[in-house]
Amino acid sequence: MTVTALLLQVSLYGAASNDSAPTGLSLLPLETRFVVNANRPWGFNDGALWAGRGLSGALAGGGRWRSGGLTVTVAPVIWFSTNGAFDTVAHGFTSVHPLAYPWRENRIDLPQRLGDRGLARFAPGQSGVRFDWRRLTVGLSTENLWWGPARRHPILLGNSAEGFPHLDLGLRPAPTLAGAIEGRVVWGRLTESDWFDTIPANDRRLFAGLLGSWSPKWIPGLTLGFQRVFYQTWTDSLTSSDFFSIIQPFTKQAFFDSTNPEGNDARDQMITLTWQWDLDGLVAYGEWGRNDHNVDWRDFIVQPDHAQAWMVGVERTWPAGSGEARIVGEVLHLSRSATVAFRATPTYYTHHLVRQGYTHKGQPLGAGVGPGSDAQYMAFDRTFSSGAWGLWAERIRWFADDGFRLHDRSTIGFRSALITTVELGGRYQRRLGALDLSSSLGVIREFNRNYEIGNNVWNVSWRMGAKWSW
C-alpha cells in the first residue's frame, strides 16, 4: 500500500462510488479516535468531531448494500467533547452569541468555543444513497466532499466540518478523444450553529456547486480542474435562478442596472482552478481561486490578484525497504492582496449579507485554518509492511485580514500582534491483522494569543485511533 493510500485519501469529488465493491451487504470498518488537547481546541480535517480543550472522541461504523447500480450506505458517527474552558475573548457585540467569533461583528459563524459545557452529538456521517448508470451518477448523502488536490488545506471543500446534506448529479470519469473528463453539480443545505445569533429566519443556507476535471490525453499524469460554489440565505422565496447561479456570467457588468450600479447580489461566489501533475513519483499540485466577481474582463487582466487565494504543493514518493517514503510540502495563502488598499476586498469565507459565511454548524467548509489565514506545511512519512510513521511541521498565521484591519502601524511593526502558531509533531501507525492502531503527538507554540503582543502559550495535542476491518 502506498504512503498516500495509507495516510491520505484524496479525490476530485469525495467518497465516490466504487465499482469493485461487493454486491450485497458488507460491513464498513469500525473506527474510533480520541483527541486530548491540553490548553485549547486544536485539530483539522476532523469531520463532525469538534476537538475542544480536554478529551474528545468519535466512533464511526456501519454498512453498505449494493445491487446493480444502486448503493445504500449507512455510516453514522457519534462524537463527544468535554469542551473544557479556556480564555475566550469578550467581544462586546450585541447581535451574536457571547462565544461567537470576536474579531468582526456578525460576519462568520465560527465560535471560539461550542458552548460552556460538554457535548455529545450524533451525525449521519458518510451515509447516502447513490445510483450509477454507465457513466452517469446521482446521489443523496451527507458524506464529506473533498475538492481538488490539496493534501492538507483545500480552499473550497474539505472535511474540517460535518458533511452537509446534498444532492449531486454528474458524470463519472469518462474517456474522450481528448482525454478523461469528470463533472458534478451539487446542491446542499448548510446549517447555522447554536452559538451564532437568535434569528431563526437565517438558520439555513443554500449551497450550489459545480466542478469538473480533465486529464489531457497528450500529457500523461496531468489533471486540470474547475470548481465554482455559491451560497446564500435559504428562504421560502428561492427560485430556479438561485439553484442555477453556478452558470451565471463571471463578470459583474452583466448585473449592472440603474438600481444596482455595482452589480452586487445576496449570494457569495468562490471559484478555483486546480491542477495536479504526477511525474512518476513526483507530484506537483495547486489551486488558485477568487472570492469576488471581476467587474469585466479588463479588470481581470489588470488586477488578477484581486480577492485571490492560492495553494501550491509538491509530493515526492519513492520505494524504501518493504514500503515507501514520502515528503510533502504545501503552502496556503488566503489573506487579502495589495488591492485592498484601494478597493473593497472580501475576506475569504465571509460575506456582508450571508452573515454565517462559508461554514456548516460552526466549522469551516474549506481550509480548516479559517478566514483570511495563511499556512505552510511540511511532512515526511515512511510506510513499512505492518504500518507507518511520520513527522510534520506547520506554521499558521491566523485570521491575518482581521489582524491587519484591527491594528495600526505601531502594532504591525516587527513586534507584530498577529496570531501565529508553530506545530511540530510525529505519528505512528501499526497494522495488526484486521486492526489498525495509530497515535500522534503535536506540540504547538502560539504567539500573540488573542492579538496580545507577548501572550505566548504552549499547547499539546495527543491523538489515538483504532480501526477494525471486518
CSV table of C-alpha atoms in Angstrom, one decimal:
chain,number,residue,atom,x,y,z
A,1,MET,CA,0.0,0.0,0.0
A,2,THR,CA,1.4,3.4,-0.9
A,3,VAL,CA,2.0,6.2,1.6
A,4,THR,CA,-0.8,8.3,0.0
A,5,ALA,CA,-3.3,5.5,0.2
A,6,LEU,CA,-2.4,4.7,3.8
A,7,LEU,CA,-2.2,8.1,5.4
A,8,LEU,CA,-4.2,10.2,3.0
A,9,GLN,CA,-7.2,9.6,0.7
A,10,VAL,CA,-7.8,12.5,-1.7
A,11,SER,CA,-10.1,12.6,-4.8
A,12,LEU,CA,-11.7,15.2,-7.0
A,13,TYR,CA,-15.2,14.7,-5.6
A,14,GLY,CA,-15.0,12.9,-2.3
A,15,ALA,CA,-16.3,9.4,-1.4
A,16,ALA,CA,-17.1,8.4,-5.0
A,17,SER,CA,-18.8,5.2,-5.8
A,18,ASN,CA,-16.6,2.1,-6.1
A,19,ASP,CA,-17.4,-0.3,-8.9
A,20,SER,CA,-15.3,-3.0,-7.3
A,21,ALA,CA,-17.3,-3.0,-4.1
A,22,PRO,CA,-19.0,-6.4,-3.4
A,23,THR,CA,-22.6,-6.9,-4.3
A,24,GLY,CA,-25.0,-7.4,-1.4
A,25,LEU,CA,-24.4,-6.3,2.2
A,26,SER,CA,-21.0,-5.6,3.6
A,27,LEU,CA,-19.8,-4.1,6.9
A,28,LEU,CA,-17.7,-0.9,6.9
A,29,PRO,CA,-14.7,-0.6,9.2
A,30,LEU,CA,-15.4,0.2,12.8
A,31,GLU,CA,-13.3,3.3,13.7
A,32,THR,CA,-12.7,5.1,16.9
A,33,ARG,CA,-10.4,8.0,17.7
A,34,PHE,CA,-9.7,10.2,20.7
A,35,VAL,CA,-8.1,13.6,21.0
A,36,VAL,CA,-6.6,15.2,24.1
A,37,ASN,CA,-5.9,19.0,23.8
A,38,ALA,CA,-4.1,20.4,26.8
A,39,ASN,CA,-4.8,24.2,26.6
A,40,ARG,CA,-7.2,25.0,23.8
A,41,PRO,CA,-9.2,23.4,20.9
A,42,TRP,CA,-7.0,22.0,18.1
A,43,GLY,CA,-7.5,19.9,15.1
A,44,PHE,CA,-8.0,19.9,11.3
A,45,ASN,CA,-10.0,17.7,8.9
A,46,ASP,CA,-11.9,16.0,11.8
A,47,GLY,CA,-15.3,16.0,10.1
A,48,ALA,CA,-18.2,16.2,12.5
A,49,LEU,CA,-15.9,16.0,15.6
A,50,TRP,CA,-15.0,19.3,17.3
A,51,ALA,CA,-11.8,18.7,19.2
A,52,GLY,CA,-12.2,21.1,22.1
A,53,ARG,CA,-10.0,21.5,25.1
A,54,GLY,CA,-9.7,18.3,27.1
A,55,LEU,CA,-10.8,14.9,25.9
A,56,SER,CA,-12.8,14.5,22.7
A,57,GLY,CA,-13.7,11.3,20.7
A,58,ALA,CA,-15.7,9.8,17.9
A,59,LEU,CA,-17.0,6.4,16.9
A,60,ALA,CA,-17.9,5.6,13.3
A,61,GLY,CA,-19.1,2.4,11.5
A,62,GLY,CA,-22.0,1.0,9.6
A,63,GLY,CA,-22.7,-1.0,6.5
A,64,ARG,CA,-23.2,-0.8,2.7
A,65,TRP,CA,-25.7,-2.6,0.5
A,66,ARG,CA,-25.1,-2.8,-3.2
A,67,SER,CA,-27.1,-4.2,-6.1
A,68,GLY,CA,-26.6,-3.3,-9.7
A,69,GLY,CA,-26.1,0.4,-9.9
A,70,LEU,CA,-27.8,1.1,-6.5
A,71,THR,CA,-25.6,1.6,-3.4
A,72,VAL,CA,-27.0,2.4,0.0
A,73,THR,CA,-24.6,3.4,2.7
A,74,VAL,CA,-25.4,3.8,6.4
A,75,ALA,CA,-22.2,5.2,8.2
A,76,PRO,CA,-23.1,7.4,11.1
A,77,VAL,CA,-20.7,8.9,13.7
A,78,ILE,CA,-21.2,9.6,17.4
A,79,TRP,CA,-18.8,12.1,18.9
A,80,PHE,CA,-18.3,13.9,22.2
A,81,SER,CA,-16.1,16.6,23.7
A,82,THR,CA,-15.5,17.5,27.3
A,83,ASN,CA,-15.1,21.0,25.9
A,84,GLY,CA,-13.1,22.5,28.7
A,85,ALA,CA,-12.9,26.2,29.4
A,86,PHE,CA,-10.1,28.4,28.1
A,87,ASP,CA,-9.6,32.2,27.8
A,88,THR,CA,-12.1,33.3,25.2
A,89,VAL,CA,-12.4,36.9,24.1
A,90,ALA,CA,-15.3,39.1,25.4
A,91,HIS,CA,-16.2,40.8,22.1
A,92,GLY,CA,-19.0,43.1,23.3
A,93,PHE,CA,-21.2,42.6,20.3
A,94,THR,CA,-24.9,42.6,21.0
A,95,SER,CA,-26.1,40.8,17.8
A,96,VAL,CA,-24.4,37.5,18.3
A,97,HIS,CA,-23.7,34.9,21.0
A,98,PRO,CA,-21.0,35.8,23.6
A,99,LEU,CA,-18.8,32.9,22.3
A,100,ALA,CA,-19.1,34.0,18.6
A,101,TYR,CA,-16.0,34.8,16.5
A,102,PRO,CA,-14.8,38.0,18.2
A,103,TRP,CA,-12.8,39.9,15.5
A,104,ARG,CA,-15.7,41.1,13.4
A,105,GLU,CA,-19.4,41.5,14.3
A,106,ASN,CA,-21.9,39.1,12.9
A,107,ARG,CA,-19.8,38.1,9.9
A,108,ILE,CA,-18.9,34.4,10.3
A,109,ASP,CA,-20.4,31.5,12.3
A,110,LEU,CA,-17.1,30.4,13.7
A,111,PRO,CA,-17.5,30.1,17.5
A,112,GLN,CA,-14.5,30.3,19.8
A,113,ARG,CA,-16.0,27.5,21.9
A,114,LEU,CA,-19.1,25.4,21.3
A,115,GLY,CA,-20.9,26.4,24.4
A,116,ASP,CA,-19.8,26.3,28.0
A,117,ARG,CA,-20.3,22.6,28.8
A,118,GLY,CA,-19.6,19.1,27.5
A,119,LEU,CA,-21.0,18.0,24.2
A,120,ALA,CA,-22.3,14.7,22.8
A,121,ARG,CA,-23.7,14.5,19.3
A,122,PHE,CA,-24.9,12.1,16.6
A,123,ALA,CA,-24.3,12.8,12.9
A,124,PRO,CA,-25.3,10.8,9.8
A,125,GLY,CA,-21.6,10.8,8.7
A,126,GLN,CA,-20.7,9.3,5.4
A,127,SER,CA,-24.3,8.0,4.7
A,128,GLY,CA,-26.2,8.2,1.5
A,129,VAL,CA,-27.9,6.6,-1.5
A,130,ARG,CA,-26.3,6.5,-4.9
A,131,PHE,CA,-27.4,5.2,-8.3
A,132,ASP,CA,-24.9,4.7,-11.1
A,133,TRP,CA,-25.8,4.0,-14.7
A,134,ARG,CA,-23.0,3.7,-17.2
A,135,ARG,CA,-21.0,6.9,-16.7
A,136,LEU,CA,-23.9,8.8,-15.1
A,137,THR,CA,-24.3,9.1,-11.3
A,138,VAL,CA,-26.9,10.7,-8.9
A,139,GLY,CA,-26.6,10.7,-5.1
A,140,LEU,CA,-28.3,12.0,-2.0
A,141,SER,CA,-26.0,11.9,1.0
A,142,THR,CA,-24.3,13.6,3.9
A,143,GLU,CA,-20.8,12.5,3.0
A,144,ASN,CA,-17.9,14.9,3.2
A,145,LEU,CA,-16.7,16.3,-0.1
A,146,TRP,CA,-13.1,17.0,-0.8
A,147,TRP,CA,-12.5,19.0,-3.9
A,148,GLY,CA,-9.1,19.5,-5.5
A,149,PRO,CA,-5.6,18.1,-5.0
A,150,ALA,CA,-4.7,19.6,-1.6
A,151,ARG,CA,-3.2,17.2,0.9
A,152,ARG,CA,-3.8,19.4,3.9
A,153,HIS,CA,-5.9,22.6,3.3
A,154,PRO,CA,-8.3,22.6,0.3
A,155,ILE,CA,-9.6,26.1,-0.5
A,156,LEU,CA,-13.2,25.2,-1.4
A,157,LEU,CA,-14.3,21.9,0.2
A,158,GLY,CA,-12.6,19.6,2.7
A,159,ASN,CA,-13.6,17.7,5.8
A,160,SER,CA,-13.0,20.3,8.5
A,161,ALA,CA,-16.8,20.4,9.1
A,162,GLU,CA,-19.5,17.8,9.3
A,163,GLY,CA,-20.7,16.7,5.9
A,164,PHE,CA,-23.9,18.6,4.9
A,165,PRO,CA,-26.9,17.1,3.2
A,166,HIS,CA,-26.7,17.4,-0.5
A,167,LEU,CA,-27.9,16.1,-3.9
A,168,ASP,CA,-25.4,15.6,-6.7
A,169,LEU,CA,-25.7,14.8,-10.4
A,170,GLY,CA,-22.8,14.1,-12.6
A,171,LEU,CA,-20.5,12.3,-14.9
A,172,ARG,CA,-18.1,9.7,-13.6
A,173,PRO,CA,-14.6,9.6,-15.2
A,174,ALA,CA,-15.3,9.0,-18.9
A,175,PRO,CA,-12.8,8.6,-21.7
A,176,THR,CA,-13.0,11.0,-24.7
A,177,LEU,CA,-10.8,11.7,-27.7
A,178,ALA,CA,-9.1,14.5,-25.8
A,179,GLY,CA,-8.7,12.6,-22.5
A,180,ALA,CA,-10.8,11.6,-19.4
A,181,ILE,CA,-13.4,14.0,-18.1
A,182,GLU,CA,-15.5,14.1,-14.9
A,183,GLY,CA,-18.1,16.6,-13.6
A,184,ARG,CA,-20.7,17.1,-10.9
A,185,VAL,CA,-23.4,19.6,-9.9
A,186,VAL,CA,-24.2,19.7,-6.2
A,187,TRP,CA,-27.0,21.4,-4.2
A,188,GLY,CA,-27.0,21.3,-0.5
A,189,ARG,CA,-28.2,22.9,2.7
A,190,LEU,CA,-25.9,24.5,5.3
A,191,THR,CA,-26.9,24.9,8.9
A,192,GLU,CA,-26.0,27.6,11.5
A,193,SER,CA,-24.5,26.6,14.8
A,194,ASP,CA,-26.2,27.1,18.2
A,195,TRP,CA,-23.6,29.8,19.0
A,196,PHE,CA,-24.2,32.5,16.4
A,197,ASP,CA,-27.4,34.6,16.5
A,198,THR,CA,-31.0,34.2,17.6
A,199,ILE,CA,-32.7,34.8,14.2
A,200,PRO,CA,-34.5,31.6,13.0
A,201,ALA,CA,-35.1,33.0,9.5
A,202,ASN,CA,-31.4,32.8,8.6
A,203,ASP,CA,-30.5,29.5,10.1
A,204,ARG,CA,-30.2,27.7,6.7
A,205,ARG,CA,-28.2,28.5,3.6
A,206,LEU,CA,-28.4,27.1,0.1
A,207,PHE,CA,-25.2,25.7,-1.3
A,208,ALA,CA,-24.8,25.3,-5.1
A,209,GLY,CA,-21.6,23.9,-6.6
A,210,LEU,CA,-20.2,22.9,-10.0
A,211,LEU,CA,-16.9,21.1,-10.6
A,212,GLY,CA,-15.2,19.3,-13.4
A,213,SER,CA,-11.9,17.8,-14.3
A,214,TRP,CA,-10.0,17.0,-17.5
A,215,SER,CA,-6.9,14.7,-17.9
A,216,PRO,CA,-5.4,15.6,-21.3
A,217,LYS,CA,-4.6,12.6,-23.4
A,218,TRP,CA,-1.4,14.2,-24.6
A,219,ILE,CA,0.1,14.9,-21.2
A,220,PRO,CA,0.2,11.8,-19.1
A,221,GLY,CA,-0.3,12.4,-15.3
A,222,LEU,CA,-1.8,15.9,-15.7
A,223,THR,CA,-5.3,16.6,-14.3
A,224,LEU,CA,-6.9,20.1,-14.6
A,225,GLY,CA,-9.9,21.1,-12.6
A,226,PHE,CA,-12.5,23.8,-12.2
A,227,GLN,CA,-14.7,24.4,-9.2
A,228,ARG,CA,-17.4,27.1,-8.5
A,229,VAL,CA,-19.7,27.5,-5.5
A,230,PHE,CA,-22.4,29.9,-4.4
A,231,TYR,CA,-24.1,30.1,-1.0
A,232,GLN,CA,-27.0,32.3,0.1
A,233,THR,CA,-29.6,32.5,2.8
A,234,TRP,CA,-32.3,29.8,2.4
A,235,THR,CA,-35.7,31.4,2.3
A,236,ASP,CA,-39.2,30.5,1.1
A,237,SER,CA,-38.8,32.6,-1.9
A,238,LEU,CA,-35.9,30.7,-3.6
A,239,THR,CA,-36.3,30.4,-7.4
A,240,SER,CA,-34.7,28.3,-10.1
A,241,SER,CA,-32.1,31.1,-10.7
A,242,ASP,CA,-30.8,30.5,-7.1
A,243,PHE,CA,-30.2,26.9,-7.8
A,244,PHE,CA,-28.6,27.5,-11.2
A,245,SER,CA,-26.5,30.5,-10.1
A,246,ILE,CA,-23.4,28.3,-10.8
A,247,ILE,CA,-23.9,29.0,-14.5
A,248,GLN,CA,-24.3,32.8,-14.3
A,249,PRO,CA,-21.8,35.1,-16.0
A,250,PHE,CA,-18.3,35.5,-14.5
A,251,THR,CA,-18.3,39.3,-14.5
A,252,LYS,CA,-20.3,41.9,-12.6
A,253,GLN,CA,-21.1,44.0,-15.6
A,254,ALA,CA,-23.8,41.5,-16.5
A,255,PHE,CA,-25.7,42.6,-13.4
A,256,PHE,CA,-25.4,46.4,-13.7
A,257,ASP,CA,-28.6,48.4,-13.8
A,258,SER,CA,-29.9,51.7,-12.6
A,259,THR,CA,-30.9,50.3,-9.2
A,260,ASN,CA,-27.7,48.3,-8.7
A,261,PRO,CA,-24.8,50.2,-10.2
A,262,GLU,CA,-22.2,47.9,-8.6
A,263,GLY,CA,-23.7,44.6,-9.7
A,264,ASN,CA,-24.0,43.2,-6.1
A,265,ASP,CA,-26.3,40.4,-5.1
A,266,ALA,CA,-27.2,38.4,-2.0
A,267,ARG,CA,-25.0,35.5,-2.8
A,268,ASP,CA,-21.3,34.8,-2.2
A,269,GLN,CA,-19.3,33.3,-5.0
A,270,MET,CA,-16.0,31.5,-4.9
A,271,ILE,CA,-14.2,29.9,-7.9
A,272,THR,CA,-11.0,27.9,-8.2
A,273,LEU,CA,-8.8,26.3,-10.8
A,274,THR,CA,-6.8,23.3,-9.8
A,275,TRP,CA,-4.0,21.2,-11.3
A,276,GLN,CA,-2.1,18.1,-10.4
A,277,TRP,CA,0.8,16.6,-12.4
A,278,ASP,CA,2.1,13.2,-11.5
A,279,LEU,CA,5.6,12.7,-12.9
A,280,ASP,CA,6.4,9.1,-11.9
A,281,GLY,CA,6.6,9.7,-8.1
A,282,LEU,CA,6.9,13.5,-8.1
A,283,VAL,CA,3.6,15.2,-7.9
A,284,ALA,CA,3.1,19.0,-8.3
A,285,TYR,CA,-0.3,20.4,-7.5
A,286,GLY,CA,-2.1,23.6,-6.8
A,287,GLU,CA,-5.3,25.6,-6.5
A,288,TRP,CA,-5.9,29.3,-7.5
A,289,GLY,CA,-9.2,31.0,-6.7
A,290,ARG,CA,-11.2,34.2,-6.5
A,291,ASN,CA,-13.7,35.3,-3.9
A,292,ASP,CA,-15.3,38.1,-5.9
A,293,HIS,CA,-16.6,38.7,-9.5
A,294,ASN,CA,-14.4,40.8,-11.7
A,295,VAL,CA,-16.2,43.9,-13.0
A,296,ASP,CA,-15.3,42.9,-16.6
A,297,TRP,CA,-12.5,41.1,-18.4
A,298,ARG,CA,-10.3,44.1,-18.5
A,299,ASP,CA,-10.5,44.2,-14.7
A,300,PHE,CA,-9.4,40.5,-14.6
A,301,ILE,CA,-6.4,41.2,-16.8
A,302,VAL,CA,-5.3,44.3,-14.9
A,303,GLN,CA,-5.9,43.0,-11.4
A,304,PRO,CA,-6.0,39.2,-11.4
A,305,ASP,CA,-4.8,39.2,-7.8
A,306,HIS,CA,-8.0,40.9,-6.5
A,307,ALA,CA,-9.7,38.8,-3.9
A,308,GLN,CA,-7.5,35.8,-4.8
A,309,ALA,CA,-6.4,32.8,-2.8
A,310,TRP,CA,-3.9,30.1,-3.7
A,311,MET,CA,-2.4,26.9,-2.6
A,312,VAL,CA,0.6,25.1,-4.0
A,313,GLY,CA,2.2,21.8,-3.1
A,314,VAL,CA,4.7,19.2,-4.1
A,315,GLU,CA,4.9,15.5,-3.1
A,316,ARG,CA,7.7,13.1,-3.7
A,317,THR,CA,7.3,9.3,-3.2
A,318,TRP,CA,10.0,6.7,-3.6
A,319,PRO,CA,10.5,3.0,-2.7
A,320,ALA,CA,12.1,2.3,0.7
A,321,GLY,CA,12.6,-1.2,2.0
A,322,SER,CA,9.4,-3.1,2.2
A,323,GLY,CA,7.3,0.1,1.8
A,324,GLU,CA,7.6,3.7,0.6
A,325,ALA,CA,8.8,7.1,1.8
A,326,ARG,CA,7.1,10.4,1.1
A,327,ILE,CA,7.8,14.0,1.6
A,328,VAL,CA,5.2,16.7,1.0
A,329,GLY,CA,5.2,20.5,1.3
A,330,GLU,CA,2.2,22.7,0.9
A,331,VAL,CA,1.6,26.5,1.2
A,332,LEU,CA,-1.8,28.1,1.6
A,333,HIS,CA,-2.5,31.8,1.1
A,334,LEU,CA,-6.0,33.2,2.0
A,335,SER,CA,-5.1,36.7,3.2
A,336,ARG,CA,-6.0,39.7,1.1
A,337,SER,CA,-3.8,41.0,-1.6
A,338,ALA,CA,-2.5,44.6,-2.1
A,339,THR,CA,-5.7,45.6,-4.0
A,340,VAL,CA,-7.4,46.0,-0.6
A,341,ALA,CA,-5.6,49.4,-0.4
A,342,PHE,CA,-7.9,51.0,-3.0
A,343,ARG,CA,-10.9,48.7,-3.5
A,344,ALA,CA,-13.3,46.7,-1.4
A,345,THR,CA,-11.8,43.2,-1.0
A,346,PRO,CA,-13.7,40.5,0.8
A,347,THR,CA,-12.1,38.2,3.3
A,348,TYR,CA,-12.3,34.5,2.3
A,349,TYR,CA,-15.2,32.6,3.8
A,350,THR,CA,-17.0,35.8,5.0
A,351,HIS,CA,-19.8,37.8,3.3
A,352,HIS,CA,-21.5,41.1,4.1
A,353,LEU,CA,-25.0,39.7,3.7
A,354,VAL,CA,-24.7,36.0,4.3
A,355,ARG,CA,-23.6,36.5,7.8
A,356,GLN,CA,-22.8,32.9,8.8
A,357,GLY,CA,-20.2,32.8,6.0
A,358,TYR,CA,-18.8,29.7,4.4
A,359,THR,CA,-19.4,27.4,7.3
A,360,HIS,CA,-21.6,24.5,8.4
A,361,LYS,CA,-22.6,24.0,12.1
A,362,GLY,CA,-19.9,26.4,13.2
A,363,GLN,CA,-16.9,24.9,11.3
A,364,PRO,CA,-15.2,25.9,8.0
A,365,LEU,CA,-16.2,24.1,4.8
A,366,GLY,CA,-12.9,24.9,3.2
A,367,ALA,CA,-9.5,25.2,4.8
A,368,GLY,CA,-9.7,24.5,8.5
A,369,VAL,CA,-7.5,27.5,9.3
A,370,GLY,CA,-10.4,29.7,8.7
A,371,PRO,CA,-11.0,33.2,7.2
A,372,GLY,CA,-8.0,35.2,5.9
A,373,SER,CA,-5.4,32.9,7.2
A,374,ASP,CA,-2.1,31.6,5.8
A,375,ALA,CA,-0.3,28.2,6.4
A,376,GLN,CA,2.8,26.4,5.5
A,377,TYR,CA,3.0,22.6,6.0
A,378,MET,CA,5.7,20.0,5.5
A,379,ALA,CA,5.6,16.3,6.4
A,380,PHE,CA,7.7,13.2,6.0
A,381,ASP,CA,6.1,9.7,6.1
A,382,ARG,CA,7.5,6.2,5.9
A,383,THR,CA,5.5,3.1,5.4
A,384,PHE,CA,6.6,-0.5,6.1
A,385,SER,CA,4.9,-3.9,5.8
A,386,SER,CA,3.0,-3.5,9.1
A,387,GLY,CA,2.4,0.2,9.4
A,388,ALA,CA,3.9,3.7,9.1
A,389,TRP,CA,5.5,6.6,10.9
A,390,GLY,CA,5.8,10.2,10.1
A,391,LEU,CA,6.9,13.7,11.2
A,392,TRP,CA,5.4,17.1,10.4
A,393,ALA,CA,5.8,20.8,10.9
A,394,GLU,CA,3.3,23.6,10.3
A,395,ARG,CA,3.2,27.4,10.7
A,396,ILE,CA,-0.2,29.2,10.6
A,397,ARG,CA,-0.9,32.9,10.7
A,398,TRP,CA,-4.5,33.0,11.9
A,399,PHE,CA,-7.1,35.5,10.7
A,400,ALA,CA,-4.5,37.8,9.2
A,401,ASP,CA,-7.1,40.0,7.4
A,402,ASP,CA,-8.7,40.9,10.7
A,403,GLY,CA,-5.3,41.3,12.4
A,404,PHE,CA,-4.1,43.9,9.9
A,405,ARG,CA,-7.6,45.6,10.0
A,406,LEU,CA,-7.7,45.9,13.8
A,407,HIS,CA,-4.2,47.1,14.5
A,408,ASP,CA,-2.5,50.3,13.5
A,409,ARG,CA,1.1,50.8,12.2
A,410,SER,CA,2.5,50.9,15.7
A,411,THR,CA,1.5,47.3,16.5
A,412,ILE,CA,2.1,45.9,13.0
A,413,GLY,CA,5.8,46.6,13.1
A,414,PHE,CA,8.4,43.9,13.7
A,415,ARG,CA,6.7,43.2,17.1
A,416,SER,CA,3.6,42.3,15.2
A,417,ALA,CA,0.4,41.4,17.2
A,418,LEU,CA,-0.7,38.8,14.6
A,419,ILE,CA,-1.7,35.4,16.0
A,420,THR,CA,0.7,32.8,14.8
A,421,THR,CA,1.2,29.1,15.7
A,422,VAL,CA,4.0,26.7,15.0
A,423,GLU,CA,3.5,23.0,15.5
A,424,LEU,CA,5.9,20.1,15.4
A,425,GLY,CA,4.6,16.6,15.6
A,426,GLY,CA,5.1,12.9,15.0
A,427,ARG,CA,2.7,10.0,14.2
A,428,TYR,CA,2.9,6.2,14.3
A,429,GLN,CA,0.6,3.6,12.8
A,430,ARG,CA,0.7,-0.2,13.3
A,431,ARG,CA,-1.3,-2.8,11.5
A,432,LEU,CA,-2.1,-6.0,13.5
A,433,GLY,CA,-4.1,-8.2,11.2
A,434,ALA,CA,-7.6,-6.7,10.8
A,435,LEU,CA,-6.8,-4.0,13.4
A,436,ASP,CA,-5.0,-0.7,12.7
A,437,LEU,CA,-3.7,1.3,15.6
A,438,SER,CA,-2.5,4.9,15.3
A,439,SER,CA,-1.2,7.7,17.6
A,440,SER,CA,0.2,11.1,17.1
A,441,LEU,CA,1.6,13.9,19.2
A,442,GLY,CA,1.8,17.6,18.3
A,443,VAL,CA,3.5,20.3,20.3
A,444,ILE,CA,2.1,23.8,19.5
A,445,ARG,CA,3.6,27.2,20.3
A,446,GLU,CA,1.1,30.1,19.9
A,447,PHE,CA,2.4,33.6,19.6
A,448,ASN,CA,0.3,36.8,20.4
A,449,ARG,CA,-2.8,34.9,21.5
A,450,ASN,CA,-6.0,37.0,21.1
A,451,TYR,CA,-3.8,39.6,19.3
A,452,GLU,CA,-1.9,40.4,22.5
A,453,ILE,CA,1.8,41.0,22.0
A,454,GLY,CA,3.8,38.7,24.2
A,455,ASN,CA,0.8,36.5,25.1
A,456,ASN,CA,2.7,33.3,24.0
A,457,VAL,CA,1.4,30.0,25.2
A,458,TRP,CA,2.0,26.3,24.7
A,459,ASN,CA,-0.5,23.6,23.7
A,460,VAL,CA,-0.2,19.8,23.2
A,461,SER,CA,-2.5,17.7,21.1
A,462,TRP,CA,-2.4,13.9,21.5
A,463,ARG,CA,-4.4,11.7,19.2
A,464,MET,CA,-5.1,8.0,19.4
A,465,GLY,CA,-7.1,5.9,16.9
A,466,ALA,CA,-8.2,2.3,16.1
A,467,LYS,CA,-9.8,0.8,13.0
A,468,TRP,CA,-11.2,-2.7,12.7
A,469,SER,CA,-11.8,-4.1,9.2
A,470,TRP,CA,-14.3,-6.9,9.2
